[in-house]
Tab-separated table of C-alpha atoms in Angstrom:
chain	number	residue	atom	x	y	z
A	1343	MET	CA	125.153	105.225	101.722
A	1344	LYS	CA	124.883	102.579	99.042
A	1345	SER	CA	122.401	101.943	96.084
A	1346	HIS	CA	122.387	98.790	93.706
A	1347	THR	CA	119.945	98.324	90.806
A	1348	HIS	CA	120.132	94.644	89.174
A	1349	TYR	CA	117.943	93.958	86.316
A	1350	LEU	CA	116.770	89.899	85.945
A	1351	TRP	CA	115.159	88.293	82.848
A	1352	PHE	CA	112.965	85.481	82.904
A	1353	THR	CA	111.911	83.447	79.931
A	1354	THR	CA	108.336	81.608	80.538
A	1355	LYS	CA	107.323	78.177	79.118
A	1356	GLN	CA	104.132	78.824	79.740
A	1357	ARG	CA	101.362	82.235	78.964
A	1358	GLN	CA	100.664	82.605	82.530
A	1359	GLU	CA	103.405	81.239	84.534
A	1360	ILE	CA	104.703	81.667	88.877
A	1361	ILE	CA	108.592	81.601	89.189
A	1362	ASP	CA	110.254	81.766	92.908
A	1363	ILE	CA	113.008	84.769	92.305
A	1364	THR	CA	113.950	84.535	96.249
A	1365	GLU	CA	117.434	83.473	95.583
A	1366	GLN	CA	118.194	85.878	92.550
A	1367	VAL	CA	116.870	88.997	95.319
A	1368	ALA	CA	118.738	87.490	97.899
A	1369	GLU	CA	122.067	87.293	95.624
A	1370	GLN	CA	121.637	90.843	94.540
A	1371	VAL	CA	121.043	92.103	98.140
A	1372	ARG	CA	124.326	90.400	99.090
A	1373	GLU	CA	125.826	91.973	95.602
A	1374	SER	CA	124.747	95.296	97.354
A	1375	GLY	CA	126.631	95.115	100.407
A	1376	VAL	CA	123.562	96.781	102.169
A	1377	ALA	CA	123.112	95.442	105.482
A	1378	GLU	CA	120.071	97.660	107.018
A	1379	GLY	CA	117.733	99.180	103.947
A	1380	LEU	CA	115.235	97.670	101.577
A	1381	ALA	CA	114.750	95.574	98.492
A	1382	LEU	CA	112.312	97.196	96.002
A	1383	VAL	CA	111.497	94.366	93.453
A	1384	SER	CA	109.481	95.738	90.765
A	1385	ALA	CA	108.355	94.289	87.598
A	1386	MET	CA	108.313	96.522	84.521
A	1387	HIS	CA	105.743	95.198	82.750
A	1388	ILE	CA	102.062	95.838	83.182
A	1389	THR	CA	100.512	92.283	82.845
A	1390	ALA	CA	102.557	90.803	85.261
A	1391	SER	CA	103.252	91.033	89.270
A	1392	VAL	CA	105.672	90.784	92.119
A	1393	PHE	CA	104.547	89.582	95.213
A	1394	VAL	CA	105.270	87.601	98.259
A	1395	ASN	CA	103.481	84.461	99.415
A	1396	ASP	CA	103.958	80.313	100.046
A	1397	HIS	CA	106.443	78.091	97.968
A	1398	GLU	CA	103.806	75.563	97.161
A	1399	SER	CA	102.875	74.470	93.691
A	1400	GLY	CA	99.277	73.818	94.908
A	1401	LEU	CA	98.506	77.452	95.883
A	1402	TRP	CA	100.348	78.454	92.343
A	1403	ALA	CA	97.731	76.411	90.549
A	1404	ASP	CA	94.801	77.945	92.799
A	1405	ILE	CA	96.098	81.072	92.042
A	1406	LEU	CA	95.949	81.270	87.998
A	1407	LYS	CA	92.682	79.367	88.483
A	1408	TRP	CA	91.566	82.210	90.816
A	1409	LEU	CA	92.817	84.673	88.334
A	1410	GLU	CA	90.627	83.140	85.327
A	1411	THR	CA	87.606	82.611	87.194
A	1412	THR	CA	86.913	85.086	89.842
A	1413	ILE	CA	88.998	88.398	89.249
A	1414	ALA	CA	89.441	88.806	85.625
A	1415	PRO	CA	88.366	85.957	82.829
A	1416	TRP	CA	90.538	85.986	79.787
A	1417	ASP	CA	87.577	86.135	77.522
A	1418	ALA	CA	89.025	88.607	74.991
A	1419	LYS	CA	85.435	89.740	73.947
A	1420	ARG	CA	84.999	91.402	77.290
A	1421	TYR	CA	87.362	94.238	77.417
A	1422	ARG	CA	87.532	97.186	75.197
A	1423	HIS	CA	91.346	97.185	75.697
A	1424	ASN	CA	91.332	94.627	73.138
A	1425	GLU	CA	89.843	96.321	70.609
A	1426	THR	CA	93.339	98.062	69.851
A	1427	GLY	CA	94.447	94.625	68.430
A	1428	GLU	CA	95.781	93.114	71.859
A	1429	ASP	CA	94.041	90.290	73.982
A	1430	ASN	CA	95.488	90.571	76.993
A	1431	ALA	CA	93.378	93.169	78.948
A	1432	ALA	CA	92.455	90.318	81.562
A	1433	ALA	CA	96.421	90.510	82.141
A	1434	HIS	CA	96.242	94.196	82.981
A	1435	LEU	CA	93.658	93.627	85.587
A	1436	ARG	CA	95.374	90.599	87.514
A	1437	SER	CA	98.335	92.598	87.636
A	1438	LEU	CA	96.596	95.608	89.277
A	1439	THR	CA	94.641	93.183	91.426
A	1440	ILE	CA	98.115	91.424	92.949
A	1441	GLY	CA	100.605	94.113	92.490
A	1442	HIS	CA	103.767	94.804	90.653
A	1443	GLU	CA	105.928	95.253	93.044
A	1444	VAL	CA	107.396	94.348	96.708
A	1445	LEU	CA	109.360	95.750	99.438
A	1446	VAL	CA	111.685	93.342	101.210
A	1447	PRO	CA	113.429	94.952	104.363
A	1448	ILE	CA	116.998	94.323	104.831
A	1449	THR	CA	117.927	93.168	108.014
A	1450	ALA	CA	121.930	92.235	109.215
A	1451	GLY	CA	122.454	91.631	105.162
A	1452	LYS	CA	119.799	89.102	104.403
A	1453	LEU	CA	115.999	89.482	103.216
A	1454	ASP	CA	113.811	89.718	106.571
A	1455	LEU	CA	110.844	87.640	105.474
A	1456	GLY	CA	108.882	85.604	107.710
A	1457	PRO	CA	109.176	81.894	107.969
A	1458	TRP	CA	107.159	80.801	104.855
A	1459	GLN	CA	107.653	83.704	102.903
A	1460	ARG	CA	109.416	84.021	99.376
A	1461	VAL	CA	109.127	86.159	96.702
A	1462	PHE	CA	107.434	85.493	93.027
A	1463	TYR	CA	107.287	86.916	89.609
A	1464	GLY	CA	103.840	86.308	88.274
A	1465	GLU	CA	104.032	86.238	84.583
A	1466	TRP	CA	100.247	87.201	83.204
A	1467	ASP	CA	101.126	87.366	79.427
A	1468	GLY	CA	104.167	85.514	78.589
A	1469	GLN	CA	105.200	84.029	75.465
A	1470	ARG	CA	103.107	86.216	73.192
A	1471	LYS	CA	100.866	85.886	69.932
A	1472	LYS	CA	103.241	83.479	68.113
A	1473	LEU	CA	104.076	81.510	71.099
A	1474	ARG	CA	107.506	82.502	70.980
A	1475	ILE	CA	109.552	82.633	74.164
A	1476	HIS	CA	109.374	85.895	75.804
A	1477	ARG	CA	112.072	87.024	78.188
A	1478	ARG	CA	110.426	89.923	80.637
A	1479	ARG	CA	111.998	91.949	83.094
A	1480	CYS	CA	111.929	92.669	86.886
A	1481	ALA	CA	114.260	95.122	88.379
A	1482	VAL	CA	115.858	94.739	92.011
A	1483	SER	CA	116.868	97.933	93.876
A	1484	SER	CA	118.247	97.960	97.013
A	1485	PRO	CA	118.588	102.053	97.568
A	1486	THR	CA	119.347	102.171	101.503
A	1487	SER	CA	121.856	101.253	103.776
A	1488	HIS	CA	124.124	102.029	106.711
A	1489	GLY	CA	126.945	101.532	108.751
A	1490	PRO	CA	130.579	100.902	107.497
A	1491	TYR	CA	131.492	98.586	104.756
B	424	MET	CA	121.719	108.115	108.163
B	425	LYS	CA	119.514	105.698	110.788
B	426	SER	CA	117.526	102.846	110.499
B	427	HIS	CA	115.457	100.966	112.907
B	428	THR	CA	113.444	97.788	112.717
B	429	HIS	CA	110.969	96.373	115.349
B	430	TYR	CA	108.795	93.334	115.373
B	431	LEU	CA	104.864	93.798	116.732
B	432	TRP	CA	103.064	90.487	117.668
B	433	PHE	CA	99.317	90.496	117.414
B	434	THR	CA	97.023	88.015	119.550
B	435	THR	CA	94.031	87.714	117.613
B	436	LYS	CA	90.826	86.367	119.189
B	437	GLN	CA	89.147	85.751	115.661
B	438	ARG	CA	90.330	83.681	112.934
B	439	GLN	CA	89.665	86.452	110.763
B	440	GLU	CA	90.185	90.300	112.439
B	441	ILE	CA	91.491	93.512	111.763
B	442	ILE	CA	93.329	95.507	113.819
B	443	ASP	CA	94.124	99.179	113.719
B	444	ILE	CA	98.213	99.497	114.739
B	445	THR	CA	98.943	103.291	113.821
B	446	GLU	CA	99.724	104.179	117.269
B	447	GLN	CA	102.286	101.283	117.316
B	448	VAL	CA	103.914	102.235	113.800
B	449	ALA	CA	103.564	105.900	115.169
B	450	GLU	CA	105.613	104.748	118.300
B	451	GLN	CA	108.114	103.043	116.738
B	452	VAL	CA	108.884	106.100	114.311
B	453	ARG	CA	109.321	108.300	117.161
B	454	GLU	CA	111.953	105.407	118.710
B	455	SER	CA	113.701	105.627	115.123
B	456	GLY	CA	114.581	109.300	115.515
B	457	VAL	CA	113.968	109.576	111.422
B	458	ALA	CA	113.065	113.099	110.856
B	459	GLU	CA	112.532	112.489	106.941
B	460	GLY	CA	112.112	108.801	105.231
B	461	LEU	CA	109.782	105.972	105.217
B	462	ALA	CA	108.226	103.692	107.197
B	463	LEU	CA	107.584	99.990	105.583
B	464	VAL	CA	105.224	97.953	107.777
B	465	SER	CA	104.889	94.596	106.475
B	466	ALA	CA	103.120	91.473	107.522
B	467	MET	CA	105.379	88.385	107.875
B	468	HIS	CA	102.772	85.813	107.350
B	469	ILE	CA	101.227	84.785	104.003
B	470	THR	CA	98.105	84.632	105.073
B	471	ALA	CA	97.700	88.295	106.522
B	472	SER	CA	97.698	92.045	105.137
B	473	VAL	CA	99.106	95.322	106.067
B	474	PHE	CA	96.806	98.346	104.544
B	475	VAL	CA	95.999	101.728	105.129
B	476	ASN	CA	92.118	102.581	104.950
B	477	ASP	CA	89.592	103.993	107.447
B	478	HIS	CA	89.115	103.470	111.539
B	479	GLU	CA	85.328	102.419	110.994
B	480	SER	CA	84.168	99.231	112.418
B	481	GLY	CA	80.975	99.086	109.584
B	482	LEU	CA	83.699	99.247	106.896
B	483	TRP	CA	86.020	96.413	108.760
B	484	ALA	CA	82.324	94.279	108.407
B	485	ASP	CA	82.170	95.211	105.139
B	486	ILE	CA	85.661	94.192	103.802
B	487	LEU	CA	85.462	90.947	106.015
B	488	LYS	CA	82.246	90.025	104.132
B	489	TRP	CA	83.568	91.241	100.926
B	490	LEU	CA	86.558	88.600	101.222
B	491	GLU	CA	84.269	85.874	101.715
B	492	THR	CA	81.645	86.602	99.308
B	493	THR	CA	83.440	88.244	96.475
B	494	ILE	CA	87.054	87.779	96.506
B	495	ALA	CA	87.894	84.441	97.954
B	496	PRO	CA	85.297	82.062	99.570
B	497	TRP	CA	87.001	80.067	102.299
B	498	ASP	CA	85.058	77.026	100.973
B	499	ALA	CA	88.302	74.628	102.051
B	500	LYS	CA	87.454	72.137	98.874
B	501	ARG	CA	87.785	74.873	96.017
B	502	TYR	CA	91.576	74.880	96.249
B	503	ARG	CA	94.178	72.513	95.835
B	504	HIS	CA	96.532	74.440	98.270
B	505	ASN	CA	94.303	72.529	100.592
B	506	GLU	CA	95.167	68.960	99.803
B	507	THR	CA	98.465	69.731	101.430
B	508	GLY	CA	96.340	69.254	104.842
B	509	GLU	CA	95.594	73.160	105.074
B	510	ASP	CA	92.237	74.892	105.052
B	511	ASN	CA	93.759	78.286	104.516
B	512	ALA	CA	93.676	78.759	100.861
B	513	ALA	CA	91.243	81.424	100.537
B	514	ALA	CA	93.731	83.674	103.010
B	515	HIS	CA	96.281	83.201	101.306
B	516	LEU	CA	94.135	85.013	98.201
B	517	ARG	CA	93.188	87.754	100.420
B	518	SER	CA	96.433	88.276	101.520
B	519	LEU	CA	97.468	88.543	97.392
B	520	THR	CA	94.456	90.726	96.747
B	521	ILE	CA	94.658	93.256	99.395
B	522	GLY	CA	98.915	92.720	99.943
B	523	HIS	CA	101.052	92.145	102.688
B	524	GLU	CA	102.828	95.810	103.475
B	525	VAL	CA	102.485	99.432	103.540
B	526	LEU	CA	104.736	102.143	103.091
B	527	VAL	CA	104.036	105.380	105.049
B	528	PRO	CA	106.113	108.405	104.262
B	529	ILE	CA	107.520	110.027	107.698
B	530	THR	CA	107.507	113.835	107.254
B	531	ALA	CA	109.083	116.073	109.997
B	532	GLY	CA	109.100	113.428	112.269
B	533	LYS	CA	105.807	112.095	112.170
B	534	LEU	CA	103.716	109.853	109.519
B	535	ASP	CA	102.467	111.814	106.918
B	536	LEU	CA	99.004	110.061	106.581
B	537	GLY	CA	95.871	112.371	105.291
B	538	PRO	CA	93.105	112.832	107.672
B	539	TRP	CA	91.650	109.633	107.223
B	540	GLN	CA	94.090	107.372	106.735
B	541	ARG	CA	95.143	104.675	109.723
B	542	VAL	CA	97.344	101.463	109.275
B	543	PHE	CA	95.732	98.084	109.686
B	544	TYR	CA	96.832	94.703	110.000
B	545	GLY	CA	94.506	92.117	108.930
B	546	GLU	CA	94.974	88.642	109.692
B	547	TRP	CA	92.835	86.269	107.490
B	548	ASP	CA	93.941	83.159	109.324
B	549	GLY	CA	94.853	83.609	113.006
B	550	GLN	CA	93.827	81.690	115.613
B	551	ARG	CA	94.578	78.178	113.867
B	552	LYS	CA	93.294	74.814	114.009
B	553	LYS	CA	92.563	74.079	117.476
B	554	LEU	CA	91.442	77.216	118.360
B	555	ARG	CA	94.207	78.269	120.737
B	556	ILE	CA	95.063	82.127	120.644
B	557	HIS	CA	98.326	82.531	117.726
B	558	ARG	CA	100.275	85.304	118.211
B	559	ARG	CA	101.193	87.042	114.743
B	560	ARG	CA	104.018	89.275	114.164
B	561	CYS	CA	104.535	91.872	111.595
B	562	ALA	CA	107.608	94.338	111.063
B	563	VAL	CA	108.074	98.313	111.288
B	564	SER	CA	111.185	99.241	109.408
B	565	SER	CA	112.182	103.140	109.171
B	566	PRO	CA	115.281	102.754	107.248
B	567	THR	CA	115.867	105.959	105.836
B	568	SER	CA	116.177	109.699	107.077
B	569	HIS	CA	118.369	112.916	107.177
B	570	GLY	CA	119.849	115.802	109.090
B	571	PRO	CA	121.619	115.487	112.145
B	572	TYR	CA	120.446	113.795	115.001
C	1093	MET	CA	121.306	111.859	101.511
C	1094	LYS	CA	118.520	113.718	99.846
C	1095	SER	CA	114.978	114.061	100.933
C	1096	HIS	CA	111.963	115.645	99.216
C	1097	THR	CA	108.352	115.622	99.538
C	1098	HIS	CA	105.387	117.020	97.455
C	1099	TYR	CA	102.013	117.356	97.402
C	1100	LEU	CA	99.858	117.046	94.390
C	1101	TRP	CA	96.716	118.172	94.056
C	1102	PHE	CA	93.823	116.645	91.393
C	1103	THR	CA	90.500	118.197	90.422
C	1104	THR	CA	88.261	115.665	89.040
C	1105	LYS	CA	85.314	116.048	86.531
C	1106	GLN	CA	83.941	112.619	87.200
C	1107	ARG	CA	83.212	110.794	90.507
C	1108	GLN	CA	85.652	107.911	89.371
C	1109	GLU	CA	88.303	109.097	87.060
C	1110	ILE	CA	92.088	107.626	86.203
C	1111	ILE	CA	94.620	110.744	85.318
C	1112	ASP	CA	97.837	109.873	84.428
C	1113	ILE	CA	100.548	111.544	86.563
C	1114	THR	CA	103.873	110.431	85.264
C	1115	GLU	CA	104.764	113.852	84.157
C	1116	GLN	CA	104.014	115.518	87.571
C	1117	VAL	CA	105.861	112.474	89.517
C	1118	ALA	CA	108.717	112.766	87.036
C	1119	GLU	CA	108.901	116.666	88.021
C	1120	GLN	CA	109.147	115.861	91.615
C	1121	VAL	CA	112.005	113.763	90.784
C	1122	ARG	CA	114.063	116.234	88.937
C	1123	GLU	CA	113.107	118.655	91.318
C	1124	SER	CA	114.242	116.337	94.457
C	1125	GLY	CA	118.000	116.123	92.668
C	1126	VAL	CA	117.676	112.179	93.495
C	1127	ALA	CA	120.173	110.287	91.475
C	1128	GLU	CA	119.874	106.896	92.720
C	1129	GLY	CA	116.977	106.503	95.191
C	1130	LEU	CA	113.058	105.416	95.382
C	1131	ALA	CA	109.798	107.769	94.654
C	1132	LEU	CA	107.083	106.799	96.487
C	1133	VAL	CA	103.726	108.446	94.911
C	1134	SER	CA	100.756	107.798	97.751
C	1135	ALA	CA	97.359	108.589	97.866
C	1136	MET	CA	96.332	110.664	100.813
C	1137	HIS	CA	92.803	109.413	100.839
C	1138	ILE	CA	90.822	106.232	101.686
C	1139	THR	CA	88.746	105.803	98.306
C	1140	ALA	CA	91.667	106.175	95.684
C	1141	SER	CA	94.638	104.334	94.657
C	1142	VAL	CA	97.751	105.096	92.938
C	1143	PHE	CA	99.363	102.423	90.461
C	1144	VAL	CA	101.135	101.771	87.938
C	1145	ASN	CA	99.805	100.589	84.432
C	1146	ASP	CA	99.225	101.299	80.404
C	1147	HIS	CA	98.074	104.603	79.339
C	1148	GLU	CA	95.040	103.641	77.253
C	1149	SER	CA	92.048	104.754	77.135
C	1150	GLY	CA	89.955	101.588	76.760
C	1151	LEU	CA	92.196	99.851	79.602
C	1152	TRP	CA	90.974	102.857	81.601
C	1153	ALA	CA	87.148	102.138	80.870
C	1154	ASP	CA	87.859	98.150	81.322
C	1155	ILE	CA	89.272	98.977	84.987
C	1156	LEU	CA	86.258	101.180	85.758
C	1157	LYS	CA	83.746	98.470	84.786
C	1158	TRP	CA	85.238	95.835	85.940
C	1159	LEU	CA	85.517	97.509	89.476
C	1160	GLU	CA	81.757	98.233	88.987
C	1161	THR	CA	80.974	94.576	87.914
C	1162	THR	CA	83.276	92.375	89.426
C	1163	ILE	CA	85.559	93.666	92.287
C	1164	ALA	CA	82.817	96.082	94.234
C	1165	PRO	CA	79.870	96.889	92.736
C	1166	TRP	CA	78.718	100.466	94.048
C	1167	ASP	CA	75.409	99.753	95.328
C	1168	ALA	CA	75.144	101.479	98.547
C	1169	LYS	CA	72.655	99.175	100.161
C	1170	ARG	CA	75.025	96.411	100.467
C	1171	TYR	CA	77.544	97.672	102.974
C	1172	ARG	CA	77.119	98.274	106.824
C	1173	HIS	CA	79.727	101.474	106.164
C	1174	ASN	CA	77.097	103.083	104.482
C	1175	GLU	CA	74.914	102.978	107.398
C	1176	THR	CA	77.109	106.009	108.382
C	1177	GLY	CA	75.666	108.423	106.023
C	1178	GLU	CA	78.158	107.657	103.488
C	1179	ASP	CA	77.741	105.671	100.283
C	1180	ASN	CA	81.061	104.878	99.052
C	1181	ALA	CA	81.855	101.740	101.059
C	1182	ALA	CA	82.355	99.987	97.088
C	1183	ALA	CA	85.277	103.185	96.829
C	1184	HIS	CA	86.951	101.544	99.687
C	1185	LEU	CA	87.144	98.166	98.325
C	1186	ARG	CA	88.210	99.366	95.514
C	1187	SER	CA	91.048	101.459	96.842
C	1188	LEU	CA	92.152	98.328	98.879
C	1189	THR	CA	92.246	95.901	95.748
C	1190	ILE	CA	94.242	98.174	93.683
C	1191	GLY	CA	96.099	99.714	96.266
C	1192	HIS	CA	96.961	103.185	97.509
C	1193	GLU	CA	100.496	103.855	96.773
C	1194	VAL	CA	103.955	102.653	94.299
C	1195	LEU	CA	107.061	102.932	94.601
C	1196	VAL	CA	108.790	103.980	91.587
C	1197	PRO	CA	112.601	103.201	91.031
C	1198	ILE	CA	114.955	106.262	90.455
C	1199	THR	CA	118.151	105.365	88.387
C	1200	ALA	CA	120.244	107.895	86.733
C	1201	GLY	CA	117.941	110.720	87.925
C	1202	LYS	CA	115.103	109.621	86.460
C	1203	LEU	CA	111.992	107.137	86.729
C	1204	ASP	CA	113.227	103.506	86.076
C	1205	LEU	CA	109.781	102.757	84.314
C	1206	GLY	CA	109.138	99.858	81.643
C	1207	PRO	CA	108.711	100.811	78.190
C	1208	TRP	CA	105.073	100.856	78.793
C	1209	GLN	CA	104.808	101.393	82.495
C	1210	ARG	CA	102.733	105.216	83.609
C	1211	VAL	CA	101.983	106.251	86.801
C	1212	PHE	CA	98.156	106.779	87.436
C	1213	TYR	CA	95.968	108.166	90.074
C	1214	GLY	CA	92.558	106.641	90.614
C	1215	GLU	CA	89.526	108.501	92.030
C	1216	TRP	CA	86.970	106.176	93.011
C	1217	ASP	CA	85.101	108.773	95.040
C	1218	GLY	CA	85.296	112.411	93.864
C	1219	GLN	CA	83.058	114.794	93.403
C	1220	ARG	CA	81.144	114.287	96.509
C	1221	LYS	CA	77.510	114.331	96.995
C	1222	LYS	CA	76.413	118.081	95.910
C	1223	LEU	CA	78.551	117.649	92.728
C	1224	ARG	CA	80.767	120.171	93.813
C	1225	ILE	CA	84.340	119.588	92.299
C	1226	HIS	CA	86.565	117.864	95.084
C	1227	ARG	CA	90.415	118.664	94.863
C	1228	ARG	CA	92.338	115.436	96.397
C	1229	ARG	CA	95.841	114.863	97.390
C	1230	CYS	CA	98.832	112.527	96.142
C	1231	ALA	CA	102.013	112.797	98.148
C	1232	VAL	CA	105.598	112.178	95.973
C	1233	SER	CA	108.611	111.596	98.500
C	1234	SER	CA	111.714	110.790	97.210
C	1235	PRO	CA	113.480	110.052	100.233
C	1236	THR	CA	116.628	108.551	98.955
C	1237	SER	CA	119.645	109.374	97.335
C	1238	HIS	CA	123.581	109.071	97.022
C	1239	GLY	CA	126.810	110.774	95.360
C	1240	PRO	CA	127.336	114.365	95.526
C	1241	TYR	CA	124.799	116.678	94.102
């Protein structure tokens, strides 16, 4: 059996940003040599998400707007967590709503996604307080496989 | 180690519909011969969900109403994604909220679910524009196992 | 290959409660002897969640308030599910929003979490009607591993 773990790092320009990471995940699956198995793609932060959806910029704008207007408005005064000196409680709630990981099946050595499915990293609190660029991490684990390699 | 992938196809009568697929998943687990492992059940669409919850029709009605009134109203004008000619941005947001996959533990050759847990396919945008019946796909992967077979 | 399943039981004092179970999960990973693999942590109830986020009590209060005010108010009259004699439809919707399971990568024999990530059990309907203490269950499965043990 084969196992492979790789850490991807992202630098976002905006504080909230959606990045298509499908090619980077597919590259790690090739690297792993896994033919049949699973790729776990998991954000290592509590204010970020990993999700599968559509590569369409209008939809990405909809997601960011929906997170702000419907799911968890940023409004720092609304949350007790922000009494710790943070202002990012809303980013935690957004991470909980969309989730922080996906598991992509690997079939015949490839990501077994539907025709429109792509893998995304959603940064809900990048580029921290002082607007410095903040690199954030995501892990790809491809822990199962079978057959000869 | 054993690995098994199977694609389930669904034909929904309503545009939004919740289908109990527990028996179909259990059948694929038996088919796989996996005794101890995991069954990944994953929608291959970006406007659908797979989730674990209760087999109770009142609750299913509550879920559909809640998605419309609280999570993401269908209202096509609200979303930029719909400027592409689609009207289904809300279905994408519903898929993100509930998620598109679950991982069910397999113990002693069976789905290791709690007493009330069942596996569901949630179709949030079936029966597309022209009201034709639309078959949609879900994959069951049972990629890990142990012991002699 | 190794596989290990363990059931954790929780007794909550409040009807809604968030419990940090990271140490209990880590202990089961050590117990399993898995060096590289995955730990599935999965609530066996349809009115509970398992999630990864921050160990900060202000945030836990924010999550409980947000579930009540934004995601799914408890208000029993709002839901058809409650016509069955239950009053907990909101707990089902909260479970669907946050999800009922997480998959934690295991690297070099340890939970491969980010610096602030912890694993939580979220009870959304404990301590049932008659205020008796209600023990609830969560499973930790570590079904994949490699190397000699």
